Short mmCIF file of C-alpha atoms in Angstrom, two decimals:
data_model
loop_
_atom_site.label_atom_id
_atom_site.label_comp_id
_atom_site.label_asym_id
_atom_site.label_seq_id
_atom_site.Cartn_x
_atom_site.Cartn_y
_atom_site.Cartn_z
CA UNK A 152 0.00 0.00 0.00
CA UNK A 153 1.49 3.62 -1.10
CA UNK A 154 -0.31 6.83 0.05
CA UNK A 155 0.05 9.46 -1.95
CA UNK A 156 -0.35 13.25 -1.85
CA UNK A 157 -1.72 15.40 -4.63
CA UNK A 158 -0.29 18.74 -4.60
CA UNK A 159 -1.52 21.96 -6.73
CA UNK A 160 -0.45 25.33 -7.60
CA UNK A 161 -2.02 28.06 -9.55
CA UNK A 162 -1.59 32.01 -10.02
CA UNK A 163 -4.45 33.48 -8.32
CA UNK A 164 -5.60 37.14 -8.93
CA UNK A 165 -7.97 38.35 -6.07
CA UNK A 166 -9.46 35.39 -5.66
CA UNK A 167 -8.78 32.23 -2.69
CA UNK A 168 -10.18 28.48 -2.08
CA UNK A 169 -9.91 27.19 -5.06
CA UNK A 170 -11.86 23.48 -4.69
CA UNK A 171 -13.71 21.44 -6.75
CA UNK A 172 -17.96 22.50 -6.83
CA UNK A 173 -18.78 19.27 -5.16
CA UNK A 174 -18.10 16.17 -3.33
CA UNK A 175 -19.06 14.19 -6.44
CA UNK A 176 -16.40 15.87 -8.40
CA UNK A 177 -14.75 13.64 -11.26
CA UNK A 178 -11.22 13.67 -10.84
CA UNK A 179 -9.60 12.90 -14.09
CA UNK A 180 -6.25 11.21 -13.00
CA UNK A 181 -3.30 9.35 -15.44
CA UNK A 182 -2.47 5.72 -13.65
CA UNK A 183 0.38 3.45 -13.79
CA UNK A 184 0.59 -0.17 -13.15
CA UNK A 185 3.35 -0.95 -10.18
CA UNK A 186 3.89 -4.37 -11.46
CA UNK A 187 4.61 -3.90 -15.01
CA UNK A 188 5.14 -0.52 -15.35
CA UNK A 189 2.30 -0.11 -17.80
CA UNK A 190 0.59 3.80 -18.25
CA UNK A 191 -2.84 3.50 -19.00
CA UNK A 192 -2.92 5.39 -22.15
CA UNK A 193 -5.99 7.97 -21.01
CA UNK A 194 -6.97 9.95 -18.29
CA UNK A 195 -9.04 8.02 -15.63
CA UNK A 196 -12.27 9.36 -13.89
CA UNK A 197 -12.48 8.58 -9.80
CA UNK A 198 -15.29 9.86 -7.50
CA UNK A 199 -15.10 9.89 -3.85
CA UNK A 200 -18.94 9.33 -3.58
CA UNK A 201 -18.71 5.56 -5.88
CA UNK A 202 -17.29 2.83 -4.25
CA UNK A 203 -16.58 -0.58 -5.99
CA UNK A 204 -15.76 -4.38 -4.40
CA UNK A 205 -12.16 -5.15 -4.78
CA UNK A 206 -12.28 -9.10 -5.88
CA UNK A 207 -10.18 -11.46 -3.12
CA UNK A 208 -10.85 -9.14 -0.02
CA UNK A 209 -13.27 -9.64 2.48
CA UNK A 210 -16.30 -6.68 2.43
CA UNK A 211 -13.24 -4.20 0.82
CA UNK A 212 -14.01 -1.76 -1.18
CA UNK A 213 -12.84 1.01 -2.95
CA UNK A 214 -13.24 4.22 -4.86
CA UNK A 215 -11.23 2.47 -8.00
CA UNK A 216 -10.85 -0.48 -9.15
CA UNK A 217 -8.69 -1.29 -12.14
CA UNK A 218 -7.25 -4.46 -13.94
CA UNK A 219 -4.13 -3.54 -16.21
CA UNK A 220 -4.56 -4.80 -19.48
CA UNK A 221 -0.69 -5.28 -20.25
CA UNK A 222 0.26 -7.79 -16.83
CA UNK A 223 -3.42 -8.15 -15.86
CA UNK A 224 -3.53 -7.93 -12.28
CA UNK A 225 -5.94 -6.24 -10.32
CA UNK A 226 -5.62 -2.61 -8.36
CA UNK A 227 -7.11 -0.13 -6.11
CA UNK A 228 -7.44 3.23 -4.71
CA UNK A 229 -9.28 4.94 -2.21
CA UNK A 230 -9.78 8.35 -1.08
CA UNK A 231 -8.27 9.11 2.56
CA UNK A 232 -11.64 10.15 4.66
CA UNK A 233 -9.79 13.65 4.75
CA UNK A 234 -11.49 16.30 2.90
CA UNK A 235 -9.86 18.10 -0.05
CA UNK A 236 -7.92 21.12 1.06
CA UNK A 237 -8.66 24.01 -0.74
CA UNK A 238 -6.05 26.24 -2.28
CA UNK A 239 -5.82 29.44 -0.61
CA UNK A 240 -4.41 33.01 -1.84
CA UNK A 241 -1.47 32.20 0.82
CA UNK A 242 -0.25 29.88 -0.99
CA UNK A 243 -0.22 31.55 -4.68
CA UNK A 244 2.05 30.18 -6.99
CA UNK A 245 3.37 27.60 -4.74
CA UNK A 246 2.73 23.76 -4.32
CA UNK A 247 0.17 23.00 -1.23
CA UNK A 248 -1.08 19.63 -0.29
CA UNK A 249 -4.85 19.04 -2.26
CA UNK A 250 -5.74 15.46 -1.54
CA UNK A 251 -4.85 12.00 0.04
CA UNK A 252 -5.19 8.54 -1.66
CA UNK A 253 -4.28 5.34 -0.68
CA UNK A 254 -2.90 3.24 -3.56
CA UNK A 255 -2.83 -0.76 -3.86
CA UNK A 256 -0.73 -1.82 -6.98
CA UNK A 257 -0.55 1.12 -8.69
CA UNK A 258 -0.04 4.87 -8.71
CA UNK A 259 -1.55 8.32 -10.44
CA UNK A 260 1.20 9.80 -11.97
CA UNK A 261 -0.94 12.62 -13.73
CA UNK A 262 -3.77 15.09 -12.95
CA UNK A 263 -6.08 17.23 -15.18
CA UNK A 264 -8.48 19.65 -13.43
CA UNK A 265 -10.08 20.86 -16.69
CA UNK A 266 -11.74 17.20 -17.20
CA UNK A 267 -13.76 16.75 -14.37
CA UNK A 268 -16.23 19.81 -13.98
CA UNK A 269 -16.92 22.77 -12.08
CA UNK A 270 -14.91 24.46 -9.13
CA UNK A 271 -15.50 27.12 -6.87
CA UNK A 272 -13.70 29.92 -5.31
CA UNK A 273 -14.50 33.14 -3.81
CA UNK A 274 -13.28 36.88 -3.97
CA UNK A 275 -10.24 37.74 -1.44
CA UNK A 276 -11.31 41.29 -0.78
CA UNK A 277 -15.65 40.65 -1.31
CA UNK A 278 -15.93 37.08 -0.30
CA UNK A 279 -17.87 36.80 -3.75
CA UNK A 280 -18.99 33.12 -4.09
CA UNK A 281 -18.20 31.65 -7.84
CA UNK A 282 -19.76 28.86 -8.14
CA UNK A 283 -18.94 27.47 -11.78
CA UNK A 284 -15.36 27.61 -12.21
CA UNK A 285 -14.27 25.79 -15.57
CA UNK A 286 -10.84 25.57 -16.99
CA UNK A 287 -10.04 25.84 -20.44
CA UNK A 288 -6.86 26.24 -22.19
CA UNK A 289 -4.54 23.94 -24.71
CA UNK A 290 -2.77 20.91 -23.15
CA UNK A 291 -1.38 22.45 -19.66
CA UNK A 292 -2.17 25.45 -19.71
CA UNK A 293 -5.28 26.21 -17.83
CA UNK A 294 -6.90 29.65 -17.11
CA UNK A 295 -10.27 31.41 -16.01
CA UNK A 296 -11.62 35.11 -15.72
CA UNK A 297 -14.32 36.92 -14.75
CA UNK A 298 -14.88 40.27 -12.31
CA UNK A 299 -16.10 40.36 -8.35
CA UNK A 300 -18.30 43.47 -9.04
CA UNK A 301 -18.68 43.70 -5.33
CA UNK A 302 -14.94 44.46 -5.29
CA UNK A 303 -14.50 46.51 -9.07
CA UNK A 304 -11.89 44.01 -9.33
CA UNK A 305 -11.19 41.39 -12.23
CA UNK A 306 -10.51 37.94 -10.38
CA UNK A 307 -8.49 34.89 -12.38
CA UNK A 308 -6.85 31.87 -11.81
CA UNK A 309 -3.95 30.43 -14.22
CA UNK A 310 -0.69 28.12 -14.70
CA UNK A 311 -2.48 24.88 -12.61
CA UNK A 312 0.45 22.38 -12.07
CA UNK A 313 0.13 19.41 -9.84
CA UNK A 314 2.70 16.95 -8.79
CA UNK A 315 2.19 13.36 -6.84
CA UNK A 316 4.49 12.77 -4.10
CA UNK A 317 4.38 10.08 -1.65
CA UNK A 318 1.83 11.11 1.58
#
């Protein structure tokens, strides 16, 4: 078992917790088989609300459960009970710790927060809810706009870069 920490960073402009819109937000992760080395050659989807029966354990389950098709065996992952840490105007343009996961034969070795849907973040100066945050951009490169009108200010978020390390 490896548990392993998702860290983000991002440019903020007047803005602060950054998080995804819901607890049934799809993360969109890249996975790696520990046994053979195998990438899975797209982007995975895993939900901390679904849970699925990992085959051979006794009443265990977990949030995903995958079956490499080069070396066939069977792995899982599951959320730590921990709740995503949103990323605050503190730490602009540095890495902070996201989210948790605990890892049985393989590892997420990528991370793509424009897949999955909507995130939310408020106004530093207003406290201006936005609800509907969506990324867009080419490849990496990830940005959004808009303006807290309760602050006359224009509010952004850009450069999102994650990294895995182990938790």
């Amino acid at each position: 078992m490896v548990r392993l920490l998702l860290s983000i960073k991002a440019e903020l402009d007047n803005v602060t917790d950054l998080a995804p819109a819901s607890n049934e937000y799809e993360y969109f992760f890249q996975v790696q088989c520990n046994s053979c080395h195998e990438v899975h050659p797209k982007f995975i989807s895993v939900n901390r609300t679904e849970e699925r029966e990992v085959s051979g354990g006794r009443n265990s389950t977990a949030n995903f459960v995958w079956r490499c098709g080069s070396c066939k065996r069977e792995s899982s992952a599951k959320f730590e009970p921990s709740p995503t840490l949103p990323y605050s105007a503190d730490a602009n343009g540095q890495f902070s710790p996201f989210l948790t996961i605990e890892c049985r034969g393989l590892e997420f070795i990528g991370f793509d927060p424009k897949l999955g849907g909507n995130w939310t973040c408020k106004g530093v100066e207003s406290g201006t809810l936005f609800p509907e945050v969506t990324f867009e951009g080419e490849g990496e490169l990830t940005d959004w706009v808009d303006y807290d009108e309760k602050a006359a200010l224009p509010v952004g978020i850009s450069d999102i870069e994650s990294k895995w390390s182990r938790a």
